[in-house]
mmCIF file of C-alpha atoms and ligand atoms in Angstrom:
data_model
loop_
_atom_site.group_PDB
_atom_site.id
_atom_site.type_symbol
_atom_site.label_atom_id
_atom_site.label_comp_id
_atom_site.label_asym_id
_atom_site.label_seq_id
_atom_site.Cartn_x
_atom_site.Cartn_y
_atom_site.Cartn_z
ATOM 1 C CA MET R 1 247.408 182.228 140.810
ATOM 2 C CA SER R 2 247.532 178.604 139.843
ATOM 3 C CA SER R 3 249.955 175.972 138.642
ATOM 4 C CA LYS R 4 249.837 177.710 135.276
ATOM 5 C CA GLY R 5 251.739 180.715 136.748
ATOM 6 C CA SER R 6 255.507 180.865 137.211
ATOM 7 C CA ALA R 7 257.549 180.343 140.376
ATOM 8 C CA PHE R 8 258.789 183.931 139.957
ATOM 9 C CA ASP R 9 255.199 185.265 140.046
ATOM 10 C CA ALA R 10 254.608 183.225 143.186
ATOM 11 C CA LYS R 11 257.301 185.223 144.999
ATOM 12 C CA ALA R 12 255.890 188.581 143.973
ATOM 13 C CA ASP R 13 253.145 188.932 146.626
ATOM 14 C CA ALA R 14 253.939 187.868 150.183
ATOM 15 C CA ASN R 15 250.303 188.178 151.327
ATOM 16 C CA ARG R 16 248.376 186.538 148.545
ATOM 17 C CA GLY R 17 246.025 183.591 149.022
ATOM 18 C CA LEU R 18 247.316 180.192 147.991
ATOM 19 C CA ARG R 19 245.580 177.253 146.365
ATOM 20 C CA VAL R 20 246.960 174.104 147.989
ATOM 21 C CA GLY R 21 246.443 170.380 147.359
ATOM 22 C CA VAL R 22 247.383 167.279 149.355
ATOM 23 C CA VAL R 23 248.601 164.000 147.837
ATOM 24 C CA GLY R 24 247.793 160.888 149.868
ATOM 25 C CA ALA R 25 244.693 160.576 152.057
ATOM 26 C CA GLY R 26 246.229 158.262 154.642
ATOM 27 C CA VAL R 27 247.033 159.158 158.234
ATOM 28 C CA MET R 28 249.467 162.001 157.508
ATOM 29 C CA GLY R 29 247.703 163.344 154.409
ATOM 30 C CA SER R 30 244.356 163.555 156.240
ATOM 31 C CA ASN R 31 246.090 165.564 158.961
ATOM 32 C CA HIS R 32 247.658 167.874 156.375
ATOM 33 C CA ALA R 33 244.237 168.449 154.802
ATOM 34 C CA ARG R 34 242.574 169.068 158.193
ATOM 35 C CA VAL R 35 245.182 171.681 159.124
ATOM 36 C CA LEU R 36 245.296 173.352 155.689
ATOM 37 C CA ALA R 37 241.489 173.645 155.642
ATOM 38 C CA GLY R 38 241.712 175.830 158.764
ATOM 39 C CA LEU R 39 244.566 178.136 157.693
ATOM 40 C CA PRO R 40 243.783 181.711 156.723
ATOM 41 C CA GLY R 41 244.805 182.674 153.191
ATOM 42 C CA VAL R 42 244.653 179.064 152.013
ATOM 43 C CA THR R 43 242.141 177.417 149.708
ATOM 44 C CA LEU R 44 242.340 173.663 150.132
ATOM 45 C CA VAL R 45 241.666 172.552 146.564
ATOM 46 C CA GLY R 46 241.430 168.860 147.416
ATOM 47 C CA ILE R 47 243.188 165.634 148.304
ATOM 48 C CA VAL R 48 244.368 162.925 145.910
ATOM 49 C CA ASP R 49 244.229 159.197 146.653
ATOM 50 C CA PRO R 50 243.692 156.197 144.376
ATOM 51 C CA LEU R 51 241.663 154.358 147.046
ATOM 52 C CA PRO R 52 237.940 155.256 147.020
ATOM 53 C CA GLU R 53 237.552 154.433 150.737
ATOM 54 C CA HIS R 54 240.423 156.777 151.671
ATOM 55 C CA ARG R 55 238.919 159.528 149.501
ATOM 56 C CA ALA R 56 235.541 158.991 151.172
ATOM 57 C CA ARG R 57 237.152 159.152 154.622
ATOM 58 C CA ALA R 58 238.932 162.425 153.763
ATOM 59 C CA ILE R 59 235.712 163.950 152.393
ATOM 60 C CA SER R 60 233.841 163.133 155.593
ATOM 61 C CA LEU R 61 236.710 164.103 157.944
ATOM 62 C CA VAL R 62 237.776 167.338 156.282
ATOM 63 C CA GLY R 63 234.862 168.239 154.037
ATOM 64 C CA CYS R 64 237.191 168.873 151.086
ATOM 65 C CA ARG R 65 237.047 167.574 147.511
ATOM 66 C CA ALA R 66 238.945 164.386 146.638
ATOM 67 C CA PHE R 67 240.477 163.251 143.359
ATOM 68 C CA ALA R 68 241.523 159.821 142.132
ATOM 69 C CA ASP R 69 244.708 161.052 140.457
ATOM 70 C CA LEU R 70 247.158 163.939 140.348
ATOM 71 C CA ASP R 71 246.065 165.227 136.931
ATOM 72 C CA GLU R 72 242.585 165.966 138.278
ATOM 73 C CA LEU R 73 244.167 168.090 141.023
ATOM 74 C CA PHE R 74 246.485 169.838 138.551
ATOM 75 C CA ALA R 75 243.499 170.637 136.308
ATOM 76 C CA GLU R 76 241.948 172.635 139.186
ATOM 77 C CA GLY R 77 245.069 174.832 139.467
ATOM 78 C CA VAL R 78 247.283 174.714 142.569
ATOM 79 C CA ASP R 79 250.179 176.859 143.783
ATOM 80 C CA ALA R 80 251.499 174.299 146.257
ATOM 81 C CA VAL R 81 251.090 170.627 147.149
ATOM 82 C CA THR R 82 251.983 168.622 150.230
ATOM 83 C CA ILE R 83 253.069 165.065 149.467
ATOM 84 C CA ALA R 84 252.010 162.458 152.027
ATOM 85 C CA ALA R 85 251.844 159.420 149.756
ATOM 86 C CA PRO R 86 253.979 156.350 150.594
ATOM 87 C CA THR R 87 257.687 157.238 150.565
ATOM 88 C CA HIS R 88 258.533 155.179 147.456
ATOM 89 C CA LEU R 89 256.199 157.466 145.446
ATOM 90 C CA HIS R 90 257.653 160.789 146.671
ATOM 91 C CA HIS R 91 260.149 161.030 143.783
ATOM 92 C CA GLU R 92 257.625 160.515 140.997
ATOM 93 C CA ILE R 93 254.980 162.789 142.559
ATOM 94 C CA ALA R 94 257.491 165.519 143.479
ATOM 95 C CA LEU R 95 258.871 165.645 139.925
ATOM 96 C CA ALA R 96 255.363 165.795 138.455
ATOM 97 C CA CYS R 97 254.665 168.868 140.635
ATOM 98 C CA ILE R 98 258.020 170.551 140.014
ATOM 99 C CA THR R 99 257.592 170.213 136.225
ATOM 100 C CA ARG R 100 254.411 172.288 136.612
ATOM 101 C CA ASN R 101 256.137 174.925 138.815
ATOM 102 C CA ILE R 102 254.156 173.797 141.861
ATOM 103 C CA HIS R 103 255.848 174.347 145.249
ATOM 104 C CA ILE R 104 256.092 171.199 147.376
ATOM 105 C CA LEU R 105 256.338 170.034 150.930
ATOM 106 C CA VAL R 106 257.465 166.399 150.913
ATOM 107 C CA GLU R 107 256.856 164.259 154.002
ATOM 108 C CA LYS R 108 259.866 162.702 155.676
ATOM 109 C CA PRO R 109 261.862 160.779 154.604
ATOM 110 C CA VAL R 110 262.254 162.886 151.467
ATOM 111 C CA ALA R 111 262.584 159.782 149.250
ATOM 112 C CA SER R 112 263.477 156.091 149.296
ATOM 113 C CA THR R 113 267.061 156.620 148.181
ATOM 114 C CA VAL R 114 269.643 159.398 148.388
ATOM 115 C CA GLU R 115 269.774 159.515 144.564
ATOM 116 C CA GLU R 116 266.020 160.084 144.301
ATOM 117 C CA GLY R 117 266.160 162.690 147.059
ATOM 118 C CA GLN R 118 269.001 164.506 145.290
ATOM 119 C CA ASP R 119 267.061 164.362 142.037
ATOM 120 C CA ILE R 120 264.106 166.119 143.708
ATOM 121 C CA VAL R 121 266.443 168.773 145.173
ATOM 122 C CA ASN R 122 268.113 169.414 141.804
ATOM 123 C CA ALA R 123 264.810 169.597 139.925
ATOM 124 C CA ALA R 124 263.300 172.021 142.461
ATOM 125 C CA ARG R 125 266.415 174.188 142.357
ATOM 126 C CA SER R 126 266.492 174.476 138.568
ATOM 127 C CA ALA R 127 262.742 175.176 138.404
ATOM 128 C CA GLY R 128 263.023 177.758 141.214
ATOM 129 C CA VAL R 129 260.199 176.182 143.241
ATOM 130 C CA THR R 130 260.128 175.920 147.032
ATOM 131 C CA LEU R 131 260.957 172.454 148.369
ATOM 132 C CA MET R 132 260.549 171.788 152.077
ATOM 133 C CA VAL R 133 260.837 168.423 153.853
ATOM 134 C CA GLY R 134 258.335 167.480 156.577
ATOM 135 C CA HIS R 135 260.651 167.015 159.550
ATOM 136 C CA VAL R 136 257.776 168.028 161.781
ATOM 137 C CA GLU R 137 259.599 167.406 165.059
ATOM 138 C CA ARG R 138 261.507 170.691 164.573
ATOM 139 C CA PHE R 139 258.143 172.407 165.052
ATOM 140 C CA ASN R 140 257.412 170.627 168.331
ATOM 141 C CA PRO R 141 257.441 173.509 170.861
ATOM 142 C CA ALA R 142 259.499 171.370 173.284
ATOM 143 C CA VAL R 143 262.146 170.854 170.598
ATOM 144 C CA ALA R 144 262.108 174.579 169.815
ATOM 145 C CA ALA R 145 262.616 175.330 173.538
ATOM 146 C CA ILE R 146 265.601 172.942 173.659
ATOM 147 C CA LYS R 147 267.080 174.508 170.540
ATOM 148 C CA GLN R 148 266.752 177.948 172.112
ATOM 149 C CA ALA R 149 268.221 176.784 175.443
ATOM 150 C CA ILE R 150 271.367 175.398 173.766
ATOM 151 C CA SER R 151 271.828 178.277 171.364
ATOM 152 C CA GLY R 152 275.372 179.657 171.713
ATOM 153 C CA GLU R 153 276.346 176.804 174.097
ATOM 154 C CA ASP R 154 279.269 174.452 173.555
ATOM 155 C CA ILE R 155 277.356 171.184 172.963
ATOM 156 C CA LEU R 156 279.100 168.010 174.155
ATOM 157 C CA SER R 157 276.565 165.210 173.787
ATOM 158 C CA ILE R 158 272.963 164.502 172.814
ATOM 159 C CA GLY R 159 270.802 161.520 173.754
ATOM 160 C CA ILE R 160 267.426 160.848 172.129
ATOM 161 C CA THR R 161 264.899 158.130 172.951
ATOM 162 C CA ARG R 162 261.990 157.445 170.594
ATOM 163 C CA VAL R 163 260.270 154.180 171.455
ATOM 164 C CA GLY R 164 256.795 152.697 171.341
ATOM 165 C CA PRO R 165 254.679 149.696 170.393
ATOM 166 C CA PHE R 166 254.721 148.146 166.919
ATOM 167 C CA PRO R 167 252.581 150.390 164.667
ATOM 168 C CA PRO R 168 249.557 148.582 163.197
ATOM 169 C CA ARG R 169 250.030 150.034 159.694
ATOM 170 C CA MET R 170 253.779 149.843 159.228
ATOM 171 C CA SER R 171 254.742 149.390 155.577
ATOM 172 C CA ASN R 172 258.090 148.117 154.409
ATOM 173 C CA VAL R 173 260.492 150.176 156.482
ATOM 174 C CA GLY R 174 262.068 149.595 159.881
ATOM 175 C CA VAL R 175 262.641 151.906 162.847
ATOM 176 C CA VAL R 176 265.698 153.608 161.348
ATOM 177 C CA ILE R 177 263.909 155.034 158.310
ATOM 178 C CA ASP R 178 260.570 155.499 160.056
ATOM 179 C CA LEU R 179 261.624 156.884 163.448
ATOM 180 C CA ALA R 180 265.360 157.541 163.777
ATOM 181 C CA VAL R 181 265.370 159.822 160.722
ATOM 182 C CA HIS R 182 263.455 162.390 162.853
ATOM 183 C CA ASP R 183 266.246 162.353 165.423
ATOM 184 C CA ILE R 184 269.089 162.319 162.909
ATOM 185 C CA ASP R 185 267.564 165.560 161.630
ATOM 186 C CA LEU R 186 267.366 166.921 165.203
ATOM 187 C CA ILE R 187 271.012 166.053 165.904
ATOM 188 C CA ARG R 188 272.100 167.840 162.723
ATOM 189 C CA TRP R 189 269.849 170.808 163.530
ATOM 190 C CA PHE R 190 270.857 171.126 167.196
ATOM 191 C CA THR R 191 274.563 170.924 166.407
ATOM 192 C CA GLU R 192 274.400 172.778 163.061
ATOM 193 C CA SER R 193 277.001 170.266 161.982
ATOM 194 C CA ASP R 194 277.159 167.199 159.740
ATOM 195 C CA ILE R 195 277.298 163.676 161.108
ATOM 196 C CA VAL R 196 280.660 162.226 160.113
ATOM 197 C CA GLU R 197 280.739 158.883 161.974
ATOM 198 C CA VAL R 198 277.965 156.331 162.514
ATOM 199 C CA GLN R 199 278.040 153.248 164.736
ATOM 200 C CA PRO R 200 274.742 151.401 164.473
ATOM 201 C CA GLN R 201 273.513 148.351 166.356
ATOM 202 C CA LEU R 202 270.346 146.906 164.826
ATOM 203 C CA SER R 203 268.165 143.940 165.547
ATOM 204 C CA SER R 204 264.893 142.469 164.277
ATOM 205 C CA ALA R 205 263.274 140.933 167.317
ATOM 206 C CA VAL R 206 259.689 140.647 166.075
ATOM 207 C CA ALA R 207 259.382 142.436 162.716
ATOM 208 C CA GLU R 208 260.939 141.559 159.359
ATOM 209 C CA ARG R 209 262.915 144.835 159.314
ATOM 210 C CA GLU R 210 264.946 146.210 162.219
ATOM 211 C CA ASP R 211 262.690 146.981 165.195
ATOM 212 C CA ILE R 212 265.457 147.884 167.660
ATOM 213 C CA ALA R 213 268.200 150.361 166.853
ATOM 214 C CA LEU R 214 270.899 151.823 169.052
ATOM 215 C CA LEU R 215 272.714 154.387 166.941
ATOM 216 C CA GLN R 216 275.809 156.329 167.888
ATOM 217 C CA PHE R 217 277.162 159.318 166.000
ATOM 218 C CA ARG R 218 279.949 161.872 165.990
ATOM 219 C CA THR R 219 279.430 165.223 164.273
ATOM 220 C CA ALA R 220 282.077 167.217 162.425
ATOM 221 C CA SER R 221 281.978 169.649 165.355
ATOM 222 C CA GLY R 222 282.913 166.791 167.732
ATOM 223 C CA VAL R 223 279.526 166.235 169.422
ATOM 224 C CA LEU R 224 278.737 162.643 170.449
ATOM 225 C CA ALA R 225 275.089 161.658 170.028
ATOM 226 C CA HIS R 226 273.006 158.543 170.390
ATOM 227 C CA ILE R 227 269.511 157.462 169.432
ATOM 228 C CA ASN R 228 267.640 154.671 171.174
ATOM 229 C CA THR R 229 264.615 153.671 169.125
ATOM 230 C CA ASN R 230 262.392 150.598 168.979
ATOM 231 C CA TRP R 231 258.916 149.193 168.409
ATOM 232 C CA LEU R 232 259.081 146.936 171.451
ATOM 233 C CA THR R 233 258.127 149.345 174.217
ATOM 234 C CA PRO R 234 254.457 149.028 175.280
ATOM 235 C CA PHE R 235 254.035 152.806 175.538
ATOM 236 C CA LYS R 236 255.254 155.786 173.506
ATOM 237 C CA ALA R 237 258.199 157.744 174.903
ATOM 238 C CA ARG R 238 260.162 160.559 173.275
ATOM 239 C CA SER R 239 262.878 162.359 175.177
ATOM 240 C CA VAL R 240 265.931 164.462 174.463
ATOM 241 C CA THR R 241 268.882 165.332 176.685
ATOM 242 C CA VAL R 242 271.648 167.729 175.698
ATOM 243 C CA ALA R 243 274.832 168.210 177.702
ATOM 244 C CA THR R 244 276.739 171.407 177.031
ATOM 245 C CA ARG R 245 279.724 172.814 178.909
ATOM 246 C CA GLY R 246 277.441 175.135 180.851
ATOM 247 C CA LYS R 247 274.056 173.343 180.950
ATOM 248 C CA TYR R 248 272.234 170.040 180.971
ATOM 249 C CA VAL R 249 268.884 170.295 179.163
ATOM 250 C CA MET R 250 266.175 167.602 179.384
ATOM 251 C CA GLY R 251 263.005 167.602 177.298
ATOM 252 C CA ASP R 252 259.995 165.318 177.125
ATOM 253 C CA LEU R 253 258.610 165.749 173.617
ATOM 254 C CA LEU R 254 255.213 164.270 174.549
ATOM 255 C CA THR R 255 254.441 166.128 177.791
ATOM 256 C CA ARG R 256 256.434 169.100 176.438
ATOM 257 C CA GLN R 257 258.230 169.689 179.704
ATOM 258 C CA VAL R 258 261.725 171.117 179.229
ATOM 259 C CA THR R 259 264.105 171.603 182.168
ATOM 260 C CA GLU R 260 267.647 172.905 182.347
ATOM 261 C CA CYS R 261 270.329 172.427 184.989
ATOM 262 C CA PHE R 262 272.939 175.183 185.071
ATOM 263 C CA GLY R 263 275.273 177.135 187.346
ATOM 264 C CA PHE R 264 277.414 174.089 188.215
ATOM 265 C CA LYS R 265 279.565 174.743 191.299
ATOM 266 C CA PRO R 266 282.746 172.929 192.399
ATOM 267 C CA ASP R 267 280.833 171.459 195.371
ATOM 268 C CA GLY R 268 278.494 169.646 192.945
ATOM 269 C CA SER R 269 275.511 171.943 193.481
ATOM 270 C CA TYR R 270 273.619 173.521 190.577
ATOM 271 C CA SER R 271 270.406 175.359 189.755
ATOM 272 C CA MET R 272 267.438 173.970 187.860
ATOM 273 C CA ARG R 273 264.491 175.603 186.095
ATOM 274 C CA HIS R 274 261.606 174.660 183.843
ATOM 275 C CA LEU R 275 261.652 176.512 180.546
ATOM 276 C CA PRO R 276 258.610 178.109 178.926
ATOM 277 C CA VAL R 277 257.233 175.961 176.096
ATOM 278 C CA GLY R 278 254.644 177.038 173.481
ATOM 279 C CA HIS R 279 251.387 175.273 172.601
ATOM 280 C CA ASP R 280 251.413 175.244 168.787
ATOM 281 C CA GLU R 281 250.373 172.110 166.940
ATOM 282 C CA PRO R 282 253.656 171.090 165.234
ATOM 283 C CA LEU R 283 252.023 170.219 161.894
ATOM 284 C CA ARG R 284 250.201 173.562 161.805
ATOM 285 C CA ALA R 285 253.448 175.440 162.506
ATOM 286 C CA GLU R 286 255.228 173.378 159.833
ATOM 287 C CA LEU R 287 252.607 174.051 157.166
ATOM 288 C CA ILE R 288 252.533 177.775 158.001
ATOM 289 C CA ALA R 289 256.338 177.863 157.656
ATOM 290 C CA PHE R 290 256.106 176.110 154.277
ATOM 291 C CA LEU R 291 253.453 178.477 152.954
ATOM 292 C CA ASP R 292 255.411 181.508 154.225
ATOM 293 C CA ALA R 293 258.423 180.259 152.269
ATOM 294 C CA VAL R 294 256.217 179.879 149.177
ATOM 295 C CA ARG R 295 254.815 183.389 149.575
ATOM 296 C CA THR R 296 258.111 185.137 150.285
ATOM 297 C CA GLY R 297 260.501 183.012 148.239
ATOM 298 C CA ASN R 298 262.707 182.743 151.342
ATOM 299 C CA LEU R 299 264.539 179.507 152.139
ATOM 300 C CA PRO R 300 262.164 177.004 153.780
ATOM 301 C CA ALA R 301 262.698 175.979 157.419
ATOM 302 C CA VAL R 302 263.806 172.456 156.400
ATOM 303 C CA SER R 303 265.507 172.425 153.010
ATOM 304 C CA GLY R 304 265.644 169.579 150.541
ATOM 305 C CA ASP R 305 269.408 169.323 151.107
ATOM 306 C CA GLU R 306 268.827 168.809 154.837
ATOM 307 C CA GLY R 307 266.212 166.134 154.130
ATOM 308 C CA VAL R 308 268.640 164.301 151.847
ATOM 309 C CA ALA R 309 271.501 164.603 154.370
ATOM 310 C CA SER R 310 269.375 162.999 157.118
ATOM 311 C CA LEU R 311 268.201 160.240 154.777
ATOM 312 C CA GLU R 312 271.822 159.572 153.782
ATOM 313 C CA ILE R 313 272.817 159.060 157.427
ATOM 314 C CA ALA R 314 269.803 156.797 158.076
ATOM 315 C CA ILE R 315 270.715 154.654 155.070
ATOM 316 C CA ARG R 316 274.356 154.549 156.199
ATOM 317 C CA CYS R 317 273.137 153.126 159.527
ATOM 318 C CA LEU R 318 271.392 150.326 157.627
ATOM 319 C CA GLU R 319 274.356 149.598 155.376
ATOM 320 C CA GLN R 320 277.067 149.588 158.035
ATOM 321 C CA PRO R 321 278.018 145.956 158.704
ATOM 322 C CA ALA R 322 277.678 145.031 162.381
ATOM 323 C CA LYS R 323 280.997 144.040 163.937
ATOM 324 C CA PRO R 324 280.644 140.464 165.209
ATOM 325 C CA ALA R 325 281.857 140.157 168.783
ATOM 326 C CA ALA R 326 283.529 136.836 167.922
ATOM 327 C CA SER R 327 285.965 138.418 165.460
ATOM 328 C CA ALA R 328 287.154 140.814 168.134
ATOM 329 C CA ALA R 329 287.605 137.883 170.516
ATOM 330 C CA ARG R 330 289.532 135.854 167.892
ATOM 331 C CA LYS R 331 292.068 138.646 167.578
ATOM 332 C CA GLY R 332 292.760 138.321 171.277
ATOM 333 C CA PRO R 333 293.359 141.140 173.672
ATOM 334 C CA ARG R 334 294.865 144.379 172.340
ATOM 335 C CA ARG R 335 298.575 144.475 173.089
ATOM 336 C CA VAL R 336 300.195 147.448 174.647
ATOM 337 C CA VAL R 337 303.645 147.911 173.113
ATOM 338 C CA GLY R 338 306.222 149.043 175.497
HETATM 339 N N1 NAD O 401 256.235 163.572 159.741
HETATM 340 C C1 NAD O 401 255.801 162.530 160.420
HETATM 341 O O1 NAD O 401 255.841 162.495 161.641
HETATM 342 C C2 NAD O 401 255.212 161.362 159.675
HETATM 343 C C3 NAD O 401 254.403 160.444 160.350
HETATM 344 C C4 NAD O 401 253.855 159.400 159.614
HETATM 345 C C5 NAD O 401 254.152 159.275 158.266
HETATM 346 N N2 NAD O 401 254.967 160.176 157.653
HETATM 347 C C6 NAD O 401 255.285 160.053 156.225
HETATM 348 O O2 NAD O 401 254.116 160.372 155.483
HETATM 349 C C7 NAD O 401 254.022 159.544 154.317
HETATM 350 C C8 NAD O 401 252.686 158.795 154.368
HETATM 351 O O3 NAD O 401 252.642 158.035 155.561
HETATM 352 P P1 NAD O 401 251.244 157.605 156.225
HETATM 353 O O4 NAD O 401 251.594 157.060 157.546
HETATM 354 O O5 NAD O 401 250.238 158.689 156.110
HETATM 355 O O6 NAD O 401 250.845 156.392 155.250
HETATM 356 P P2 NAD O 401 249.397 155.843 154.926
HETATM 357 O O7 NAD O 401 249.606 154.484 154.376
HETATM 358 O O8 NAD O 401 248.466 156.046 156.064
HETATM 359 O O9 NAD O 401 248.906 156.816 153.742
HETATM 360 C C9 NAD O 401 249.419 156.824 152.435
HETATM 361 C C10 NAD O 401 248.265 157.145 151.503
HETATM 362 O O10 NAD O 401 248.773 157.360 150.184
HETATM 363 C C11 NAD O 401 247.856 156.778 149.282
HETATM 364 N N3 NAD O 401 248.478 156.576 147.981
HETATM 365 C C12 NAD O 401 249.049 155.443 147.466
HETATM 366 N N4 NAD O 401 249.455 155.689 146.199
HETATM 367 C C13 NAD O 401 249.155 156.978 145.934
HETATM 368 C C14 NAD O 401 249.325 157.812 144.788
HETATM 369 N N5 NAD O 401 249.901 157.367 143.667
HETATM 370 N N6 NAD O 401 248.871 159.084 144.835
HETATM 371 C C15 NAD O 401 248.288 159.558 145.963
HETATM 372 N N7 NAD O 401 248.103 158.821 147.074
HETATM 373 C C16 NAD O 401 248.543 157.552 147.055
HETATM 374 C C17 NAD O 401 247.421 155.506 149.982
HETATM 375 O O11 NAD O 401 246.206 154.998 149.415
HETATM 376 C C18 NAD O 401 247.237 156.017 151.395
HETATM 377 O O12 NAD O 401 245.932 156.535 151.596
HETATM 378 C C19 NAD O 401 255.263 158.636 154.360
HETATM 379 O O13 NAD O 401 256.269 159.226 153.591
HETATM 380 C C20 NAD O 401 255.656 158.646 155.826
HETATM 381 O O14 NAD O 401 257.041 158.414 156.030
HETATM 382 C C21 NAD O 401 255.491 161.219 158.323
#
């Protein structure tokens, strides 16, 4: 089947082979193409990029065909496309695919604005095509182990650290849109609840956009969460802690070690154990999940609505005016009436 077929036909056969294309031959798109080229039941039709040197790099890295524009890819016939072009182009490229009944996985963040993200969601829904958002961290086996460990627990608080050096190829976004959006998605996913309050502290120490962010949240279910992210740490670190009424779970997303403390006793003693963690490559697991959703017509693992909700919170963090300390001081100490 190709892009000329209907989304309904696409759901008819859960085992059929799929013709898949990739848009954007940069860092992420090249990884998508590498993984797709090795998946059973997938024909990697090619990768699209306007830059000849990026096309040449993809051809030599992956051994696939490369096209200068989307129409050349469409002409070959594709069932599904993964979109790893710069974020400001997601909207235009996603709509071009949806119009042709092509299922899409859109890299995170889903779009540059909530309105554009919502537009993609609405268009995919009315066309009946699968739309998944590339929040790849959900497919990190350490994250999956944490999610399993806290399942059914009464979650109290979550702390996430995602820090590292300034990336050499950063475009026009800061740490909130580039990094914290991963963790906003994790907080929403862990708690299965919406974020209802945000308290951001942002600073631009070296970069033009914010390169330090300390973000605090409260979910509708009452969980307190914070994200510490920056581009000022000389090494990469990614860690998650979750406190529940019955457990304290700690995960290192890079070494993939996940440990839980449990069995708290009144004398302060407790038990501790390392949890089993899988070995899957997160991007491979994500792309398999996307293609399964395309084949079966089931809801994808990360829906467009979830992608938009996380983007909305990230943008709210950027829009929230910081409270100047001086104004609090001017008001003087809070009076206790009595
Ligand atoms: N899930 C993750 O962990 C993760 C990590 C990095 C980036 N991303 C996301 O992936 C997307 C791409 O990021 P990147 O780091 O690979 O950027 P990149 O700059 O390395 O690659 C973008 C590529 O898109 C190409 N491009 C530009 N215009 C195009 C067009 N009209 N059609 C097709 N290709 C076009 C560029 O030439 C470039 O090769 C962004 O949305 C980013 O937020 C996600």
